[in-house]
Amino acid sequence: MKYFNSKMSILSGVLILSIGACKTDNKKDLGNQTKQPILGYRSAKILKVEGFGFKDLNKDGQLNPYEDWRLSSKARSTDLLKRMSLEEKAGFMLISTTRLENDWSFSRPQNDKPITSGFNEVDQINETNIFTKKPLAYPTMTAAGTTKDVTQFHKRHFILRANPTVDILVNYTNNLQELCESNGHGIPGIITSNPRNHIAIDASIGLTVGKTPFTQWPGELGLAAMRDFDLTREFAEMSGEEWRSVGLRKGYMYMADLATDPRWQRVEGTFGEDAQLASKMMKEVILGFQGDSLSNTSVALTTKHFPGGGATEGGQDPHFDWGKREVFESDMFKNNLIPFKAAIEAGSSSIMPYYSYPVHTPYPEVGYAFNKEVLQGVLRGELGYKGIINSDTGPIDMMPWGVEELDFIERYKMALEAGVNLFSGTADPTKLIETLKKYPELSDYVDASVQLLLEEKFNLGLFENPYVDLNKAKEIVGNSNFKEKADLAMKKSIVLLRNDTESSNALPLKEKTKIYFETYLPKRGEDSSNVFKPENYTGNLQFVDTPEEADLVLLWLVPKGKSLFQSDGSPLHVNLSNNGIDTKYVNSLIAKKPTVLAINFTNPWAIDEIYSDGESGNVTSVLATFGTTPEAILAVVEGKFNPTGKMPFSTPVNDQAAIDQKSDLPGYMEGEGYALFNFDEGISYGE
């Protein structure tokens, strides 16, 4: 890696050219930047002008306006836009999966070698939908060989799906940036990912990466349950620092959707059912990751899924044709917009429309990526959004709901006219290029899109230095300070819902209480139960191997339904027995001893098969978790931490209540008798 700052003249044998003046006289477009930034480069030469250094990205020996960091992002983007061909613009408007060497995301492994920081030069062409596994009308290229992607397809937007080590990740992002720098105009890449900092039950490609080398925090619902917005901001700032350190500069996150249908398989990634709570959370995560405005210390965020995907029909998701209708039967469309308004006010760099289409609204019943009335009328018009509209993965070739009868070219045309700036999914720009050649009148939409995308890169400082330092990354990722804060969040995310203070086994537990701690996580073909005994334990409880030896059972249930991408259109349920829990076994365990019941909520589970307020049996206390650790639960149970969490949603009294719930209506608006545990419910010791 080579770096230049104002104190350097020649580095590593690289000649620094000296020229008399900038090629432009855009003095009126000069930005506020007057201090020499650090320039990271590998193949570009450094031009020296008026005592400053600049990267000669297109290798023409002259300082072009887009290479001049003293100019505004708008001026630089305008200049570079004029230099780009139609084919370059088309490639620039696509974002697709980038794969490392021996990374076989979305395909069957072609070898059993470990992932490395090299390039995967194999095109991944799918004849079936990568999510639903249904046959496609036309094969689609979900990932291109890396060199081809950059040099032939002119791509500069990439989605990283793999979960490698810090070393491999840093080396790969640097290698990819070096390839981008060496080609054409030297436009840097921007590497995007789904969330990487949360404990998640449904960790799937396209949702969340799951356990990674990064600091692990509670799930999104857990962050919302904390009701600690300062700590939420710290989470985002610390996580953003980890992302930047490895070269990830954009996130496909977070979800501003409201969890109004309790059966929806994406509830785990939301901040709950309440629009005001979700708004506060969106503000903090965006300002934490991005800052007050985009800069070289930002990770740009893509807020999902406009205009809110939680009002699903039957809880089914629009990745599938049986979930394509979003039903606003209670006229709550505008309620769904509230968190997106907060995201816009906080400066969300991008917003992603969902696949579904609205029912019972004034808007056309076509997918949101094609819905001009929603994107231009509501998002751009009513909400005043001026940033990037980034489609979800595959509306053109995989989930074209409402426009199935149109061919690819007509779908692209409709989406461009609706306002999409960046198309996620396919790696191959051929059909988009055909569209632009057939309809040259679309050029204004294209230029406006490319301008937005370029300005984001300039604002992020990627043109000056897209490279990262491995040693710094190792110091930052997963450091002890971050882990200490995350451990606090794990405890603060736990909600105490019931506590029989008249019982001798009320929480917090007395010293030397003998407890049998069992975690129950459904596993295919394996024993779901596991006896947990903490290592290096220094507390005052005693852990035993069987319920019979115990004074009390601590039972942590982690229900797990079908993963989103295992959906088959069959009815969805929220009762425990339909989500991996053997309720007969659980009831037999509870019957043996007084029990502290902890339940991990990735959906608003109905737990009436094992507990209700009128029939609590041996259950003396109930805790709610949302992606945490056994150690955090123990800290609460033995009184080392006084619980403060509040529920991010209501939970139905039974499965039928969930089936009967109106899809766009928060549980707390369903009326008396709907909920067992209410939104915002939660108690502390002493209450």
Coordinates of C-alpha atoms in Angstrom, one line a residue, residues 56-494:
D56 CA -4.1 10.6 -11.5
L57 CA -6.9 8.1 -11.6
N58 CA -7.4 7.9 -15.4
K59 CA -3.6 8.1 -16.0
D60 CA -3.8 11.0 -18.5
G61 CA -1.1 13.0 -16.7
Q62 CA -3.5 15.9 -16.0
L63 CA -5.5 16.9 -13.0
N64 CA -9.1 16.5 -14.0
P65 CA -11.9 18.0 -12.0
Y66 CA -13.1 14.7 -10.6
E67 CA -9.6 14.0 -9.3
D68 CA -9.5 17.3 -7.5
W69 CA -10.5 16.8 -3.9
R70 CA -10.7 20.6 -3.4
L71 CA -13.9 20.6 -5.4
S72 CA -17.3 19.8 -4.2
S73 CA -18.7 16.2 -4.6
K74 CA -21.3 17.6 -6.9
A75 CA -18.8 19.3 -9.2
R76 CA -16.6 16.2 -9.2
S77 CA -19.5 13.9 -10.0
T78 CA -20.7 16.1 -12.8
D79 CA -17.3 16.0 -14.4
L80 CA -16.9 12.3 -14.1
L81 CA -20.4 11.6 -15.3
K82 CA -19.6 13.4 -18.6
R83 CA -16.6 11.0 -19.1
M84 CA -18.6 7.8 -18.7
S85 CA -20.0 5.8 -21.6
L86 CA -23.5 4.3 -21.6
E87 CA -22.0 0.9 -20.8
E88 CA -20.1 2.3 -17.9
K89 CA -23.2 4.0 -16.5
A90 CA -25.2 0.8 -16.8
G91 CA -22.6 -1.2 -15.0
F92 CA -22.4 1.5 -12.3
M93 CA -26.2 1.2 -11.7
L94 CA -25.9 -2.5 -10.7
I95 CA -24.9 -4.0 -7.4
S96 CA -24.4 -7.8 -7.0
T97 CA -22.6 -10.4 -5.0
T98 CA -18.8 -10.3 -5.0
R99 CA -17.2 -13.7 -4.1
L100 CA -13.8 -14.5 -2.7
E101 CA -11.6 -17.3 -4.0
N102 CA -13.3 -20.6 -2.9
D103 CA -16.4 -18.6 -1.8
W104 CA -19.5 -20.4 -3.3
S105 CA -22.3 -18.1 -2.1
F106 CA -25.5 -18.9 -3.9
S107 CA -24.0 -22.1 -5.5
R108 CA -22.9 -25.6 -4.8
P109 CA -19.2 -25.7 -3.7
Q110 CA -16.9 -26.6 -6.5
N111 CA -14.1 -27.5 -4.1
D112 CA -13.5 -27.9 -0.4
K113 CA -10.6 -25.4 -0.2
P114 CA -10.8 -22.6 2.4
I115 CA -11.8 -19.1 1.4
T116 CA -8.9 -16.8 0.6
S117 CA -8.4 -13.1 -0.2
G118 CA -8.0 -13.9 -3.9
F119 CA -10.7 -13.4 -6.6
N120 CA -13.3 -15.9 -7.6
E121 CA -13.3 -15.7 -11.4
V122 CA -16.2 -18.1 -11.9
D123 CA -19.5 -16.6 -13.1
Q124 CA -22.5 -17.9 -11.1
I125 CA -25.4 -18.4 -13.4
N126 CA -28.6 -19.6 -11.9
E127 CA -31.6 -21.2 -13.6
T128 CA -33.6 -21.1 -10.4
N129 CA -34.5 -18.3 -8.1
I130 CA -31.6 -18.1 -5.5
F131 CA -34.1 -17.5 -2.7
T132 CA -37.2 -19.6 -3.6
K133 CA -35.4 -22.2 -5.7
K134 CA -38.2 -21.9 -8.3
P135 CA -37.3 -22.1 -12.0
L136 CA -36.6 -18.8 -13.7
A137 CA -38.0 -17.8 -17.1
Y138 CA -34.5 -16.8 -18.0
P139 CA -31.1 -17.7 -16.4
T140 CA -29.6 -14.9 -14.3
M141 CA -26.0 -14.2 -13.4
T142 CA -26.0 -13.6 -9.7
A143 CA -22.2 -13.1 -9.5
A144 CA -19.6 -12.5 -12.1
G145 CA -16.0 -13.4 -12.0
T146 CA -14.4 -10.6 -10.2
T147 CA -12.0 -9.3 -12.9
K148 CA -14.7 -9.5 -15.5
D149 CA -17.2 -7.8 -13.2
V150 CA -14.9 -4.8 -12.8
T151 CA -13.2 -4.5 -16.2
Q152 CA -15.9 -5.7 -18.6
F153 CA -19.1 -5.0 -16.7
H154 CA -17.7 -1.8 -15.2
K155 CA -19.2 -2.6 -11.8
R156 CA -18.3 -0.6 -8.7
H157 CA -21.0 -1.7 -6.3
F158 CA -20.6 -5.0 -4.5
I159 CA -22.4 -7.1 -1.9
L160 CA -20.1 -9.2 0.3
R161 CA -22.0 -12.4 1.5
A162 CA -19.0 -14.4 2.9
N163 CA -18.0 -14.4 6.5
P164 CA -14.1 -14.6 6.5
T165 CA -11.5 -13.7 9.1
V166 CA -10.4 -10.1 9.5
D167 CA -7.1 -10.9 7.7
I168 CA -8.9 -12.3 4.7
L169 CA -11.5 -9.6 4.7
V170 CA -9.0 -6.7 4.8
N171 CA -6.8 -8.3 2.1
Y172 CA -9.8 -8.9 -0.2
T173 CA -11.3 -5.5 0.1
N174 CA -7.8 -4.0 -0.6
N175 CA -7.3 -6.3 -3.6
L176 CA -10.7 -5.4 -5.0
Q177 CA -10.0 -1.7 -4.6
E178 CA -6.6 -2.1 -6.4
L179 CA -8.4 -3.8 -9.3
C180 CA -10.9 -0.9 -9.5
E181 CA -8.2 1.7 -9.3
S182 CA -6.3 0.1 -12.2
N183 CA -9.2 0.2 -14.6
G184 CA -10.8 2.9 -16.7
H185 CA -11.5 6.1 -14.7
G186 CA -10.1 4.5 -11.5
I187 CA -13.5 4.7 -9.8
P188 CA -13.2 3.0 -6.4
G189 CA -15.6 0.3 -5.4
I190 CA -18.1 0.4 -2.5
I191 CA -18.5 -2.9 -0.6
T192 CA -21.8 -3.5 1.1
S193 CA -23.0 -6.1 3.6
N194 CA -26.0 -7.2 5.6
P195 CA -25.7 -6.8 9.4
R196 CA -22.7 -8.5 11.0
N197 CA -22.9 -7.4 14.6
H198 CA -25.9 -9.2 16.0
I199 CA -26.9 -12.5 17.6
A200 CA -29.4 -13.9 15.2
I201 CA -31.4 -17.1 15.0
D202 CA -32.3 -16.9 11.3
A203 CA -28.8 -16.1 9.9
S204 CA -29.3 -16.4 6.2
I205 CA -27.8 -14.9 3.1
G206 CA -29.7 -11.8 2.3
L207 CA -30.9 -11.3 5.9
T208 CA -28.0 -11.2 8.4
V209 CA -24.5 -12.8 8.4
G210 CA -24.8 -14.2 12.0
K211 CA -21.7 -14.7 14.2
T212 CA -18.7 -13.0 12.7
P213 CA -15.3 -11.7 14.0
F214 CA -17.0 -8.4 14.8
T215 CA -18.3 -7.5 18.2
Q216 CA -21.6 -9.3 18.8
W217 CA -24.5 -7.3 20.2
P218 CA -28.1 -8.2 20.9
G219 CA -30.5 -8.7 18.0
E220 CA -32.2 -5.6 16.6
L221 CA -35.3 -6.3 18.8
G222 CA -33.0 -6.5 21.8
L223 CA -31.5 -3.1 21.0
A224 CA -35.0 -1.7 20.9
A225 CA -35.9 -3.5 24.1
M226 CA -33.1 -1.7 25.9
R227 CA -34.8 1.7 25.5
D228 CA -31.3 3.1 25.9
F229 CA -30.8 5.4 22.9
D230 CA -27.4 6.6 24.0
L231 CA -26.2 3.0 24.1
T232 CA -27.8 2.4 20.7
R233 CA -25.8 5.3 19.3
E234 CA -22.6 3.8 20.9
F235 CA -23.4 0.4 19.3
A236 CA -23.7 2.0 15.9
E237 CA -20.5 4.1 16.3
M238 CA -18.5 1.1 17.5
S239 CA -19.8 -1.2 14.8
G240 CA -19.2 1.4 12.2
E241 CA -15.6 1.7 13.3
E242 CA -15.2 -2.1 12.8
W243 CA -16.8 -2.0 9.4
R244 CA -14.6 0.9 8.2
S245 CA -11.5 -0.8 9.5
V246 CA -12.0 -3.8 7.1
G247 CA -13.2 -1.8 4.1
L248 CA -16.9 -2.3 4.4
R249 CA -18.3 1.2 3.7
K250 CA -22.0 0.5 3.2
G251 CA -24.7 -1.5 5.0
Y252 CA -27.9 -3.0 3.8
M253 CA -29.5 -2.1 7.1
Y254 CA -31.5 -1.3 9.1
M255 CA -35.1 -2.3 8.8
A256 CA -37.6 0.5 9.5
D257 CA -40.4 -2.0 8.9
L258 CA -43.0 -2.4 11.6
A259 CA -43.6 -5.8 13.0
T260 CA -47.4 -5.6 12.7
D261 CA -48.0 -9.2 11.6
P262 CA -46.6 -11.4 14.4
R263 CA -46.1 -14.3 11.9
W264 CA -43.8 -12.5 9.5
Q265 CA -40.5 -14.3 9.3
R266 CA -38.5 -11.1 9.3
V267 CA -39.7 -9.7 12.6
E268 CA -36.3 -10.6 14.1
G269 CA -34.6 -7.9 12.0
T270 CA -37.0 -5.1 13.0
F271 CA -37.2 -2.7 16.0
G272 CA -40.7 -3.9 16.9
E273 CA -44.2 -2.9 16.2
D274 CA -44.3 0.7 17.3
A275 CA -43.6 3.5 14.8
Q276 CA -42.3 6.0 17.4
L277 CA -39.9 3.5 18.9
A278 CA -38.7 2.4 15.5
S279 CA -38.2 6.0 14.6
K280 CA -36.0 6.7 17.6
M281 CA -33.9 3.6 16.8
M282 CA -33.5 4.5 13.1
K283 CA -32.2 7.9 14.1
E284 CA -29.6 6.6 16.4
V285 CA -28.3 3.8 14.2
I286 CA -28.0 6.1 11.1
L287 CA -26.3 8.9 13.0
G288 CA -24.0 6.4 14.7
F289 CA -22.9 4.7 11.5
Q290 CA -23.0 7.7 9.2
G291 CA -22.4 10.7 11.4
D292 CA -24.2 14.0 10.8
S293 CA -23.3 13.8 7.2
L294 CA -21.4 11.4 5.0
S295 CA -17.6 11.6 5.3
N296 CA -14.5 9.5 5.2
T297 CA -15.4 8.2 8.7
S298 CA -18.9 7.1 7.7
V299 CA -20.5 3.8 6.8
A300 CA -23.4 4.6 4.5
L301 CA -26.7 2.9 5.4
T302 CA -29.5 1.6 3.2
T303 CA -32.8 1.8 5.2
K304 CA -35.2 -1.1 4.4
H305 CA -37.9 -1.8 3.2
F306 CA -39.9 1.1 1.9
P307 CA -42.8 1.7 2.6
G308 CA -42.6 -1.0 5.3
G309 CA -43.0 -4.7 4.7
G310 CA -44.6 -5.8 8.0
A311 CA -48.2 -5.8 6.8
T312 CA -47.8 -9.1 5.1
E313 CA -50.7 -11.3 4.1
G314 CA -50.8 -14.2 6.5
G315 CA -47.2 -13.3 7.6
Q316 CA -45.9 -14.5 4.3
D317 CA -42.9 -12.7 2.8
P318 CA -42.8 -11.2 -0.7
H319 CA -39.6 -13.1 -1.6
F320 CA -42.3 -15.6 -2.6
D321 CA -45.3 -15.1 -4.9
W322 CA -47.6 -16.2 -2.1
G323 CA -46.5 -13.3 0.0
K324 CA -46.5 -10.5 -2.6
R325 CA -49.6 -8.7 -1.3
E326 CA -49.1 -6.2 1.5
V327 CA -52.5 -5.7 3.0
F328 CA -53.4 -2.4 4.7
E329 CA -56.8 -3.5 5.9
S330 CA -56.8 -1.0 8.8
D331 CA -55.7 2.0 6.7
M332 CA -52.3 2.1 8.5
F333 CA -50.2 2.9 5.4
K334 CA -49.1 6.3 6.7
N335 CA -48.2 4.8 10.1
N336 CA -45.6 2.6 8.3
L337 CA -44.0 5.8 6.9
I338 CA -43.1 7.3 10.3
P339 CA -39.8 5.4 10.8
F340 CA -38.8 6.2 7.2
K341 CA -39.4 9.8 7.8
A342 CA -37.1 9.6 10.8
A343 CA -34.5 7.8 8.7
I344 CA -34.7 10.5 6.0
E345 CA -34.3 13.3 8.6
A346 CA -31.2 11.5 10.0
G347 CA -29.7 11.4 6.5
S348 CA -30.1 7.8 5.4
S349 CA -27.8 7.5 2.3
S350 CA -30.1 5.0 0.6
I351 CA -33.6 3.6 0.9
M352 CA -34.6 0.2 -0.4
P353 CA -38.2 -0.5 -1.6
Y354 CA -39.6 -4.0 -1.0
Y355 CA -40.9 -6.5 -3.5
S356 CA -44.5 -6.5 -2.3
Y357 CA -47.3 -4.3 -3.6
P358 CA -50.0 -2.5 -1.6
V359 CA -53.6 -3.6 -1.2
H360 CA -56.4 -1.4 0.1
T361 CA -54.5 1.9 -0.7
P362 CA -54.9 4.5 -3.4
Y363 CA -51.7 3.2 -5.1
P364 CA -51.2 0.8 -8.0
E365 CA -50.9 -2.9 -7.1
V366 CA -47.4 -3.2 -8.6
G367 CA -44.2 -4.0 -6.7
Y368 CA -42.7 -1.0 -5.0
A369 CA -39.6 -1.0 -7.3
F370 CA -42.0 -0.3 -10.2
N371 CA -44.5 1.9 -8.3
K372 CA -43.9 5.5 -9.4
E373 CA -46.8 6.8 -7.3
V374 CA -45.2 5.4 -4.2
L375 CA -41.5 6.1 -5.0
Q376 CA -41.9 9.5 -6.7
G377 CA -45.2 10.6 -5.1
V378 CA -44.7 9.5 -1.5
L379 CA -40.9 8.9 -1.0
R380 CA -39.6 11.8 -3.1
G381 CA -42.7 14.0 -2.9
E382 CA -44.4 13.8 0.5
L383 CA -41.3 12.7 2.5
G384 CA -38.8 14.9 0.5
Y385 CA -36.2 12.1 0.1
K386 CA -33.2 13.1 -2.1
G387 CA -30.9 10.1 -1.7
I388 CA -30.4 6.9 -3.5
I389 CA -33.2 4.4 -4.2
N390 CA -31.7 1.0 -4.2
S391 CA -33.9 -1.9 -5.3
D392 CA -33.9 -5.1 -3.2
T393 CA -32.2 -8.1 -4.8
G394 CA -34.0 -9.3 -8.0
P395 CA -37.2 -7.4 -8.8
I396 CA -36.4 -7.5 -12.5
D397 CA -35.6 -11.2 -12.9
M398 CA -36.9 -12.9 -9.8
M399 CA -39.7 -11.1 -7.9
P400 CA -41.4 -8.8 -10.5
W401 CA -44.7 -8.7 -8.6
G402 CA -47.5 -6.9 -10.5
V403 CA -45.5 -6.7 -13.7
E404 CA -45.0 -10.3 -14.5
E405 CA -46.3 -9.9 -18.0
L406 CA -43.6 -7.4 -18.9
D407 CA -40.2 -8.5 -20.4
F408 CA -36.9 -7.5 -18.7
I409 CA -36.5 -4.4 -20.9
E410 CA -40.0 -3.1 -20.0
R411 CA -39.4 -3.9 -16.3
Y412 CA -36.2 -1.9 -16.3
K413 CA -37.9 1.0 -18.1
M414 CA -40.8 1.0 -15.6
A415 CA -38.4 0.8 -12.6
L416 CA -36.2 3.6 -13.9
E417 CA -39.2 5.8 -14.5
A418 CA -40.5 4.9 -11.0
G419 CA -37.2 6.2 -9.6
V420 CA -34.8 3.3 -8.9
N421 CA -31.2 4.4 -9.0
L422 CA -29.4 1.2 -8.2
F423 CA -30.5 -2.3 -9.1
S424 CA -29.6 -5.1 -6.8
G425 CA -29.3 -8.7 -8.0
T426 CA -28.0 -9.5 -11.5
A427 CA -24.3 -8.9 -12.2
D428 CA -24.8 -8.7 -16.0
P429 CA -25.7 -5.3 -17.4
T430 CA -26.6 -6.6 -20.8
K431 CA -30.4 -6.2 -20.5
L432 CA -30.1 -2.8 -18.9
I433 CA -27.8 -1.6 -21.7
E434 CA -30.4 -2.9 -24.2
T435 CA -33.1 -1.0 -22.4
L436 CA -31.1 2.3 -22.5
K437 CA -30.4 1.8 -26.2
K438 CA -34.0 1.1 -27.0
Y439 CA -35.3 4.0 -24.9
P440 CA -32.7 6.8 -25.2
E441 CA -35.2 9.1 -23.5
L442 CA -34.3 7.3 -20.2
S443 CA -30.9 9.0 -20.3
D444 CA -32.0 11.7 -17.8
Y445 CA -33.0 9.1 -15.3
V446 CA -29.7 7.3 -15.8
D447 CA -27.6 10.5 -15.4
A448 CA -29.4 11.5 -12.3
S449 CA -28.8 8.0 -10.8
V450 CA -25.1 7.9 -11.6
Q451 CA -24.7 11.4 -10.2
L452 CA -26.2 10.3 -6.9
L453 CA -24.1 7.2 -6.7
L454 CA -20.9 9.1 -7.5
E455 CA -21.6 11.8 -5.0
E456 CA -22.0 9.1 -2.3
K457 CA -18.5 7.7 -3.1
F458 CA -16.9 11.2 -3.2
N459 CA -18.6 12.1 0.2
L460 CA -17.2 8.8 1.7
G461 CA -13.7 9.8 0.7
L462 CA -13.2 6.6 -1.3
F463 CA -11.6 8.4 -4.3
E464 CA -8.9 9.7 -2.0
N465 CA -8.3 6.5 0.0
P466 CA -10.3 3.3 -0.3
Y467 CA -7.6 1.2 1.4
V468 CA -7.5 -0.1 4.9
D469 CA -4.7 -1.2 7.3
L470 CA -4.7 -4.8 8.5
N471 CA -2.9 -4.0 11.8
K472 CA -5.4 -1.3 12.7
A473 CA -8.3 -3.6 11.8
K474 CA -7.0 -6.2 14.1
E475 CA -6.8 -3.6 16.9
I476 CA -10.3 -2.4 16.3
V477 CA -12.4 -5.5 15.5
G478 CA -13.8 -7.1 18.6
N479 CA -11.7 -5.1 21.0
S480 CA -12.3 -5.3 24.8
N481 CA -13.9 -1.9 25.1
F482 CA -16.4 -2.7 22.4
K483 CA -17.1 -6.1 24.0
E484 CA -17.7 -4.5 27.4
K485 CA -20.3 -2.2 26.0
A486 CA -21.9 -5.1 24.1
D487 CA -22.0 -7.2 27.3
L488 CA -23.9 -4.3 29.0
A489 CA -26.3 -4.2 26.1
M490 CA -26.9 -8.0 26.4
K491 CA -28.1 -7.5 29.9
K492 CA -30.1 -4.3 29.2
S493 CA -32.0 -6.1 26.4
I494 CA -33.5 -8.6 28.8

